[in-house]
Coordinates of C-alpha atoms in Angstrom, one line a residue:
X1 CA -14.7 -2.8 -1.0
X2 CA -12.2 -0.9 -3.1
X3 CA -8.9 -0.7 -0.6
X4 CA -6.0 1.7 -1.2
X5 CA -2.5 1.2 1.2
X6 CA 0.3 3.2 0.9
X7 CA 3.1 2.5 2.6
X8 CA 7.1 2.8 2.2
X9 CA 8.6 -1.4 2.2
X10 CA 7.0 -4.7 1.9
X11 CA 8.5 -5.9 5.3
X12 CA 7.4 -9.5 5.4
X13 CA 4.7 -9.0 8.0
X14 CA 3.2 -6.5 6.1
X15 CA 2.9 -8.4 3.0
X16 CA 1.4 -11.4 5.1
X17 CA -1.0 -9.1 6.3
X18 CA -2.0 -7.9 3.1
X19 CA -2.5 -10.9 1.6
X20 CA -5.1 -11.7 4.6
X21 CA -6.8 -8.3 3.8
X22 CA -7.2 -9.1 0.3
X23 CA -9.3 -12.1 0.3
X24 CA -11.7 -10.0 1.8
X25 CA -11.8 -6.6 0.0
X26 CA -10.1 -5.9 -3.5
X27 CA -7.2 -4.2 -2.6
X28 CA -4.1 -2.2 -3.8
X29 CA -0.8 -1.3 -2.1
X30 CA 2.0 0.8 -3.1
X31 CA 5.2 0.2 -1.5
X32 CA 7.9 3.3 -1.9
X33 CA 11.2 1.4 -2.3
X34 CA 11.1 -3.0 -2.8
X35 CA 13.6 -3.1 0.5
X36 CA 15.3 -1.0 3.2
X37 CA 18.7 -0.8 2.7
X38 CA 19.5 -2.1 6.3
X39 CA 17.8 -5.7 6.4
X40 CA 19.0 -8.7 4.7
X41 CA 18.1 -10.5 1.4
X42 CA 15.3 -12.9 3.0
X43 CA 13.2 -9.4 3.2
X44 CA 12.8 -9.4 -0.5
X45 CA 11.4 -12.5 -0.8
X46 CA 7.9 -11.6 -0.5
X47 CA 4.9 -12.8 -3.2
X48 CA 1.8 -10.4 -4.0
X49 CA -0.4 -13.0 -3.8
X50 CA -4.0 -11.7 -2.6
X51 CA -4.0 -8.0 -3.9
X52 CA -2.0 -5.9 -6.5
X53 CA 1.1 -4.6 -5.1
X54 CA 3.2 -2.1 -6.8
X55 CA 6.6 -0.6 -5.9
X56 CA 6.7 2.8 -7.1
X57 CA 9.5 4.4 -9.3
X58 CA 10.9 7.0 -7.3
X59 CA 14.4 8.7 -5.9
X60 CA 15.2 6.7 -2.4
X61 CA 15.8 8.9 0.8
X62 CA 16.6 7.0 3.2
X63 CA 16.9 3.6 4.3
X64 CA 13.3 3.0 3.8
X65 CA 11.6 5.6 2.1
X66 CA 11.8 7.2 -1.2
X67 CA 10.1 10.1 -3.0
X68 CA 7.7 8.8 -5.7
X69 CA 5.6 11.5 -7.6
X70 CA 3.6 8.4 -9.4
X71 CA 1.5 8.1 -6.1
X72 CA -0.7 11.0 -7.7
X73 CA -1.5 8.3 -10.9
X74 CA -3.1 5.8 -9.0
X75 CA -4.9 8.7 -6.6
X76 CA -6.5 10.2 -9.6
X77 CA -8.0 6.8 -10.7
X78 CA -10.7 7.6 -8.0
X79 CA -11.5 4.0 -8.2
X80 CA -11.1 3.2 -4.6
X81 CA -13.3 3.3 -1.7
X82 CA -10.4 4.0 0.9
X83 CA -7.2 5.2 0.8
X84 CA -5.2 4.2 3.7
X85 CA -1.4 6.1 4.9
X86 CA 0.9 4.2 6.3
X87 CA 3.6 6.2 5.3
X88 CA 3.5 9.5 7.5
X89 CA 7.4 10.0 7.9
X90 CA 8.1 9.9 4.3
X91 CA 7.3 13.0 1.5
X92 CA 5.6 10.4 -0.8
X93 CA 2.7 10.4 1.9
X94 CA 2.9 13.9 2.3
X95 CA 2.6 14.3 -0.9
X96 CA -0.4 12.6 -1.6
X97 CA -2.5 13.6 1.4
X98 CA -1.4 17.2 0.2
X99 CA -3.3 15.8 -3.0
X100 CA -6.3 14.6 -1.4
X101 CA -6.7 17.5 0.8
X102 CA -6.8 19.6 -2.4
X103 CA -9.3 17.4 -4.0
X104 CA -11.2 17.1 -1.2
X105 CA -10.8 13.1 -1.0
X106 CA -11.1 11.6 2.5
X107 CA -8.3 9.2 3.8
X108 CA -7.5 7.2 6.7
X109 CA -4.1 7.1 8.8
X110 CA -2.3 4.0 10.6
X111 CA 0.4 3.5 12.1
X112 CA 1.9 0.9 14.9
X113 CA 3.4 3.3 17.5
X114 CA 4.6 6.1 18.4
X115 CA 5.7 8.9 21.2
X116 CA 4.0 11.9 21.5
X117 CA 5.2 15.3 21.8
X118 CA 8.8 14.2 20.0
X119 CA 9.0 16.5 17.0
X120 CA 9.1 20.2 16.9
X121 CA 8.5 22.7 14.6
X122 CA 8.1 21.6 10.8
X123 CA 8.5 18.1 11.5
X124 CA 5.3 18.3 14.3
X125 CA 3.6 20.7 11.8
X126 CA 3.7 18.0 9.1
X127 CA 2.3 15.5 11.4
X128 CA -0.7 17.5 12.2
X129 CA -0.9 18.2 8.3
X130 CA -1.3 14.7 7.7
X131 CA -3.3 13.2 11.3
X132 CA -5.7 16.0 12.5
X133 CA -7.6 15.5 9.0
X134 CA -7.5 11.7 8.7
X135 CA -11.2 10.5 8.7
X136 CA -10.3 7.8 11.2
X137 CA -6.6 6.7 12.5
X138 CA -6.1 2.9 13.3
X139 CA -4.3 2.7 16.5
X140 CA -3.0 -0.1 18.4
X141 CA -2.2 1.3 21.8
X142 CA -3.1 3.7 24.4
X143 CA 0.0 5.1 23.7
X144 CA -0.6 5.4 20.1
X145 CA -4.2 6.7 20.9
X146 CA -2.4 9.9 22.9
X147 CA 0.3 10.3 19.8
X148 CA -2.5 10.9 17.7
X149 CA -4.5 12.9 19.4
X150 CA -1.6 15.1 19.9
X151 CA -1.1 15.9 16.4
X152 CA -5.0 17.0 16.3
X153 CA -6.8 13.2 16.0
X154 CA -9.9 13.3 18.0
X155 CA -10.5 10.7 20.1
X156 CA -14.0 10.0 18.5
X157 CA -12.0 9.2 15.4
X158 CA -10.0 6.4 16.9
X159 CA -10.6 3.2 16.3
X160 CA -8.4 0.5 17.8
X161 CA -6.7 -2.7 15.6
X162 CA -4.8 -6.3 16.6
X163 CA -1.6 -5.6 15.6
X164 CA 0.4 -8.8 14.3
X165 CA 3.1 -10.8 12.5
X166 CA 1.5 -14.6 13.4
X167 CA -1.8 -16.7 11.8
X168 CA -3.6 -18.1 14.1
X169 CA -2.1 -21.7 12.4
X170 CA 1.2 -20.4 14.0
X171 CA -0.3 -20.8 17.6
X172 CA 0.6 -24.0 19.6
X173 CA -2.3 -25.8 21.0
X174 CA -0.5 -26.2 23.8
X175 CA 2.5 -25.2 26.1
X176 CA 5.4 -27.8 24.5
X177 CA 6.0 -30.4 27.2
X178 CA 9.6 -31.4 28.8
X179 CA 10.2 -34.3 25.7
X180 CA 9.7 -31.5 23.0
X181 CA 11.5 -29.2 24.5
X182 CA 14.8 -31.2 25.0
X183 CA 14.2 -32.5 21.4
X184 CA 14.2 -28.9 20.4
X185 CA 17.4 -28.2 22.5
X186 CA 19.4 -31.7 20.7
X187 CA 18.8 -30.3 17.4
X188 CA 19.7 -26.7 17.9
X189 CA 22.7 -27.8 19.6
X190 CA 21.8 -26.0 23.0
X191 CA 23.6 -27.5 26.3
X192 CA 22.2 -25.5 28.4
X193 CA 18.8 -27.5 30.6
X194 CA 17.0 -24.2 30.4
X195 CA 16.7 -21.5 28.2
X196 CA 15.6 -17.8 28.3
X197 CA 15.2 -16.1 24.9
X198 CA 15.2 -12.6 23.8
X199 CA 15.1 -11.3 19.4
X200 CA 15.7 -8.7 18.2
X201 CA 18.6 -6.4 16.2
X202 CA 21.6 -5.8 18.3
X203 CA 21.4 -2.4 19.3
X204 CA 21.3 -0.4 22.3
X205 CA 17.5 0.5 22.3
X206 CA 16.8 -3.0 22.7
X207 CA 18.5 -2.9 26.9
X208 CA 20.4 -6.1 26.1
X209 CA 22.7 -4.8 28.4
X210 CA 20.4 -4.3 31.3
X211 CA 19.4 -8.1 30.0
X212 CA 23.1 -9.3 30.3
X213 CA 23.6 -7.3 33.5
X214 CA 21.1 -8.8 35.2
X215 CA 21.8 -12.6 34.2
X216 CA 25.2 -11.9 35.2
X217 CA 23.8 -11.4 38.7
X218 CA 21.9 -14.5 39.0
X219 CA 22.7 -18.5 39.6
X220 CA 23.0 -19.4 36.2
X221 CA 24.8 -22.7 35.9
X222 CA 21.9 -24.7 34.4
X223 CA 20.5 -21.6 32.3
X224 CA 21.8 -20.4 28.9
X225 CA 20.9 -17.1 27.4
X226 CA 20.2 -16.9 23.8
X227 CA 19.9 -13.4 21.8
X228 CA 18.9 -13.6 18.1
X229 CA 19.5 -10.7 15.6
X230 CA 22.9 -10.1 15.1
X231 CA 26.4 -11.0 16.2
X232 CA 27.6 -9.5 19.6
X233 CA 28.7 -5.6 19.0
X234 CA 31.9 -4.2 21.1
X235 CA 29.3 -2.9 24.0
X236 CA 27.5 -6.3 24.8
X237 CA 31.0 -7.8 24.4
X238 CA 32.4 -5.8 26.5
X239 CA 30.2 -6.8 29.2
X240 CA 30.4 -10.0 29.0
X241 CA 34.1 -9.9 29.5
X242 CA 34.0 -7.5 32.5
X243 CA 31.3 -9.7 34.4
X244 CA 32.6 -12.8 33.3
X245 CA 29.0 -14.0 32.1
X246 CA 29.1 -17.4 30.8
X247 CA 26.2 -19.1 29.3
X248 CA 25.5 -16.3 26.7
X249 CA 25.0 -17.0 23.0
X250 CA 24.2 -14.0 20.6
X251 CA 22.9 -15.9 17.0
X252 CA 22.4 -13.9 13.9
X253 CA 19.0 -13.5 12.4
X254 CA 17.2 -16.5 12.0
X255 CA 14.5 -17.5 8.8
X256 CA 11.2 -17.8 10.6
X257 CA 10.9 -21.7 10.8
X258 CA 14.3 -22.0 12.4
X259 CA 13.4 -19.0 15.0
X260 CA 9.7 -21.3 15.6
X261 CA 12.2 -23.7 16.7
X262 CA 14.0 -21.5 19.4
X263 CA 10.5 -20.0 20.5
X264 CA 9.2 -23.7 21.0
X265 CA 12.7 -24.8 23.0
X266 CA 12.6 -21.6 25.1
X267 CA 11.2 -21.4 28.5
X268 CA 11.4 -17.7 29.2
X269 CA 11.1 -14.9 26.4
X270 CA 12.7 -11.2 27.7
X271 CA 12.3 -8.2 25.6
X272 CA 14.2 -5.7 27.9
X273 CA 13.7 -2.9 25.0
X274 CA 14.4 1.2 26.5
X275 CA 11.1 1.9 23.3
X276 CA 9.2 -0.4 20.7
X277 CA 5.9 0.8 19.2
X278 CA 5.3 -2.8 19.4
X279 CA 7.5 -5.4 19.0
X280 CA 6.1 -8.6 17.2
X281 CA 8.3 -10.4 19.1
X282 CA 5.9 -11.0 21.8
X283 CA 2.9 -12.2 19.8
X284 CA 5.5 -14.8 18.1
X285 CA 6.5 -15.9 21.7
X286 CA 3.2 -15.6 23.0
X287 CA 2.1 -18.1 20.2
X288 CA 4.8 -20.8 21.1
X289 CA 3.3 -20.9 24.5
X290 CA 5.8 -18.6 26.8
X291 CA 5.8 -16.0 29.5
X292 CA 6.9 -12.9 28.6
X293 CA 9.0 -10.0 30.6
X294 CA 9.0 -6.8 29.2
X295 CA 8.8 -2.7 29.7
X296 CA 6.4 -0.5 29.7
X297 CA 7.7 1.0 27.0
X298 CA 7.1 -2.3 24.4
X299 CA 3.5 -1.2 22.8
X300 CA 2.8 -5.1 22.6
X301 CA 3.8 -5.8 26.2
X302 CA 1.0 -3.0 27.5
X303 CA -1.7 -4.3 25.0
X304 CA -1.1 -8.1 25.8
X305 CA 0.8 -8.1 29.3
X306 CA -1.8 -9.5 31.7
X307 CA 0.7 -8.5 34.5
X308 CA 1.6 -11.7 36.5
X309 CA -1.0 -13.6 34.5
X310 CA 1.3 -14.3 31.2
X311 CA 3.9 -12.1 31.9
X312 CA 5.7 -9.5 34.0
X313 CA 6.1 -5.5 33.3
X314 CA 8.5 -3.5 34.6
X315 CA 10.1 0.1 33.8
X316 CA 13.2 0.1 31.3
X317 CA 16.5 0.6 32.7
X318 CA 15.0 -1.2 36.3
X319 CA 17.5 -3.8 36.8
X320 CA 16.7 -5.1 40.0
X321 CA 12.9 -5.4 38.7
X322 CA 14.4 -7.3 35.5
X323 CA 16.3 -9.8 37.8
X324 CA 13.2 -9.8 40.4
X325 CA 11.0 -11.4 37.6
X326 CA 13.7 -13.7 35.9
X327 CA 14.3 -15.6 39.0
X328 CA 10.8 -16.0 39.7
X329 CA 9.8 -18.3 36.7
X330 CA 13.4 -19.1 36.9
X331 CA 12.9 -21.0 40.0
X332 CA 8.8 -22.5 39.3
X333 CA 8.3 -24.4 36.8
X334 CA 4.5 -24.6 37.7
X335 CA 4.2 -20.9 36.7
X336 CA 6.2 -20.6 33.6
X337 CA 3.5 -23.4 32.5
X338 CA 0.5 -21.9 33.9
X339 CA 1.8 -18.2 32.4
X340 CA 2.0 -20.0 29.0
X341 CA -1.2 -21.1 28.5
X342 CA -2.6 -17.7 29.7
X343 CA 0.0 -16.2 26.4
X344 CA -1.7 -19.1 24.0
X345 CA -5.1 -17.9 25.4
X346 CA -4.6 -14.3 25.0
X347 CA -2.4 -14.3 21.6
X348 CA -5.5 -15.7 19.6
X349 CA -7.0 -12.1 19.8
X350 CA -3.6 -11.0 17.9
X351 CA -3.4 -12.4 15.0
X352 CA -2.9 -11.5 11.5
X353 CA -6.6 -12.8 10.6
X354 CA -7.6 -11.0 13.4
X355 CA -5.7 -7.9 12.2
X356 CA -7.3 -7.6 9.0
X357 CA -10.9 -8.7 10.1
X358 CA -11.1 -5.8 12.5
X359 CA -9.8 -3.3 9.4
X360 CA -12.5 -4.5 7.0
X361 CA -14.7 -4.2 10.1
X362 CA -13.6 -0.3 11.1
X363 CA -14.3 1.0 7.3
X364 CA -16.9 -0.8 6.3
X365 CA -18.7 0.8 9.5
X366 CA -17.7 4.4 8.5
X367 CA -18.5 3.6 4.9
X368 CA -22.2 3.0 5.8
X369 CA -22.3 6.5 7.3

């Protein structure tokens, strides 16, 4: 099968997942810009290895997308089987769905996330432009099965996909015992007996506050909190001086073997995010073996949350039901265990093998029709 992706940056789990795809179709991908603007240097260091992947030439727009009239070049090769957008916020997708619509060439539409009912006027317009004629849209949640159909998707066309960051070499065979653990803790320099984890960029969407709220509330001599993603901004910091929270370590981002080694140290992962149309986060803790608290409002923490069975749900903003479920596996050790071989159990159907099986799967299916 002849694959066309367009999308607007190689983000590093992209191009991992691409590479999976390619060894089992032929497969071309055309990135808008080579970066966005906001992430660091280890974001560009990405290899094409499995399929061809171009960067366009085009005038940037915003952080991570870019106008790039050369996507009509390789649309007019007709050489490809399926063409897949990726890139529905950005006018270089517009642009060539426009394209295709003239021409009367079918496409397909994924995306990872998103909430319905948001955009207004042009902006929702465009949306429908771009969804409502899609042949089939890869979705990844309920969530994202309701966005679509808003914007004119019917639910026939749907098809549902593994969303992912990890290979399945990245899962632990098992939960890492005590000895590992402490071993983990000695090298990383942590003090701290026990540790809860959250990732992610040090912003408000992410509730770190609600996170650092509620740990200030609790009997934390023996725990340490650890945030990866950033340094501490003036809000977070601010906090922590008025409730006089000790134990609390924000660590800027992290290269993915040194972050394995937080995930495998860990003992509790916390992703109190107010909205994330996924949040990889969880399949990369869920693959080191730990329970997971999160809203209902993380798209991963609905599709892999097997509430009270490897992990706890609770609304965003709920503080009390934050600090409820910390102290909980704070205070049994039994169920952090027994929650954490549920994650290694359940993670295996979310990975990026996985991912790219059940695309291959999807079109080749519609193909035949």
């Amino acid at each position: 099968m002849r694959m066309l992706f367009l999308l607007n940056i190689p983000s590093p789990n992209r191009v991992n997942f691409f590479n999976e795809l390619g060894k089992r179709c032929e497969l071309t991908v055309l990135f808008e810009t080579n970066a966005s603007t906001e992430r660091d240097e280890s974001w560009k260091a990405y290899q094409f290895k499995n399929f061809e992947g171009v960067v366009l030439p085009g005038k940037r727009i915003s952080l991570d997308t870019a106008f790039c009239p050369s996507v009509i070049k390789y649309l007019k090769k007709g050489k490809y089987d399926c063409v897949i957008i990726a890139n529905l916020a950005s006018p270089t997708g517009l642009l060539a769905v426009a394209w295709m619509k003239m021409k009367h060439i079918p496409y397909y539409y994924e995306g990872d996330g998103g909430i319905a009912g948001r955009e207004r006027g042009i902006k929702a317009r465009l949306k429908k432009f771009i969804i409502s004629s899609a042949r089939i849209c890869f979705s990844t949640t309920d969530d994202f099965d309701k966005y679509c159909m808003t914007y004119g998707a019917k639910q026939e066309k749907i098809r549902r996909y593994p969303f992912s960051s990890i290979f399945e070499s990245d899962i632990l065979k098992e939960v890492p015992d005590e000895q590992r653990k402490t071993a983990l803790k000695k090298e990383l320099d942590i003090k701290e007996s026990n540790i809860i984890l959250s990732v992610g960029r040090i912003i408000h969407l992410k509730g770190f506050d609600i996170l650092l709220n509620a740990f200030s509330e609790m009997e934390t001599s023996t725990w340490g909190l650890y945030i990866i993603g950033g340094k501490v901004n003036r809000e977070f910091q601010e906090i922590i001086i008025k409730r006089r929270i000790k134990n609390v370590h924000f660590i800027d981002f992290e290269l993915p073997d040194e972050l394995r080694k937080y995930y495998e140290a860990a003992d509790i992962f916390v992703l109190p995010t107010r909205y994330d149309p996924w949040g990889l986060v969880i399949n990369e803790a869920m693959a080191a073996g730990l329970p997971v608290i999160t809203t209902y409002d993380c798209g991963a923490g609905t599709a892999m949350i097997a509430s009270e069975e490897n992990g706890f749900l609770y609304e965003a903003e709920d503080m009390d039901a934050l600090k409820k479920y910390l102290l909980l596996l704070m205070q049994n050790d039994i169920m952090r265990r027994g929650m954490g071989e549920k994650a290694l159990e359940i993670v295996h159907g979310y990975t990026l093998e996985k991912m790219a099986e059940r695309h291959c799967c999807i079109l080749s299916e519609d193909c035949e029709k």
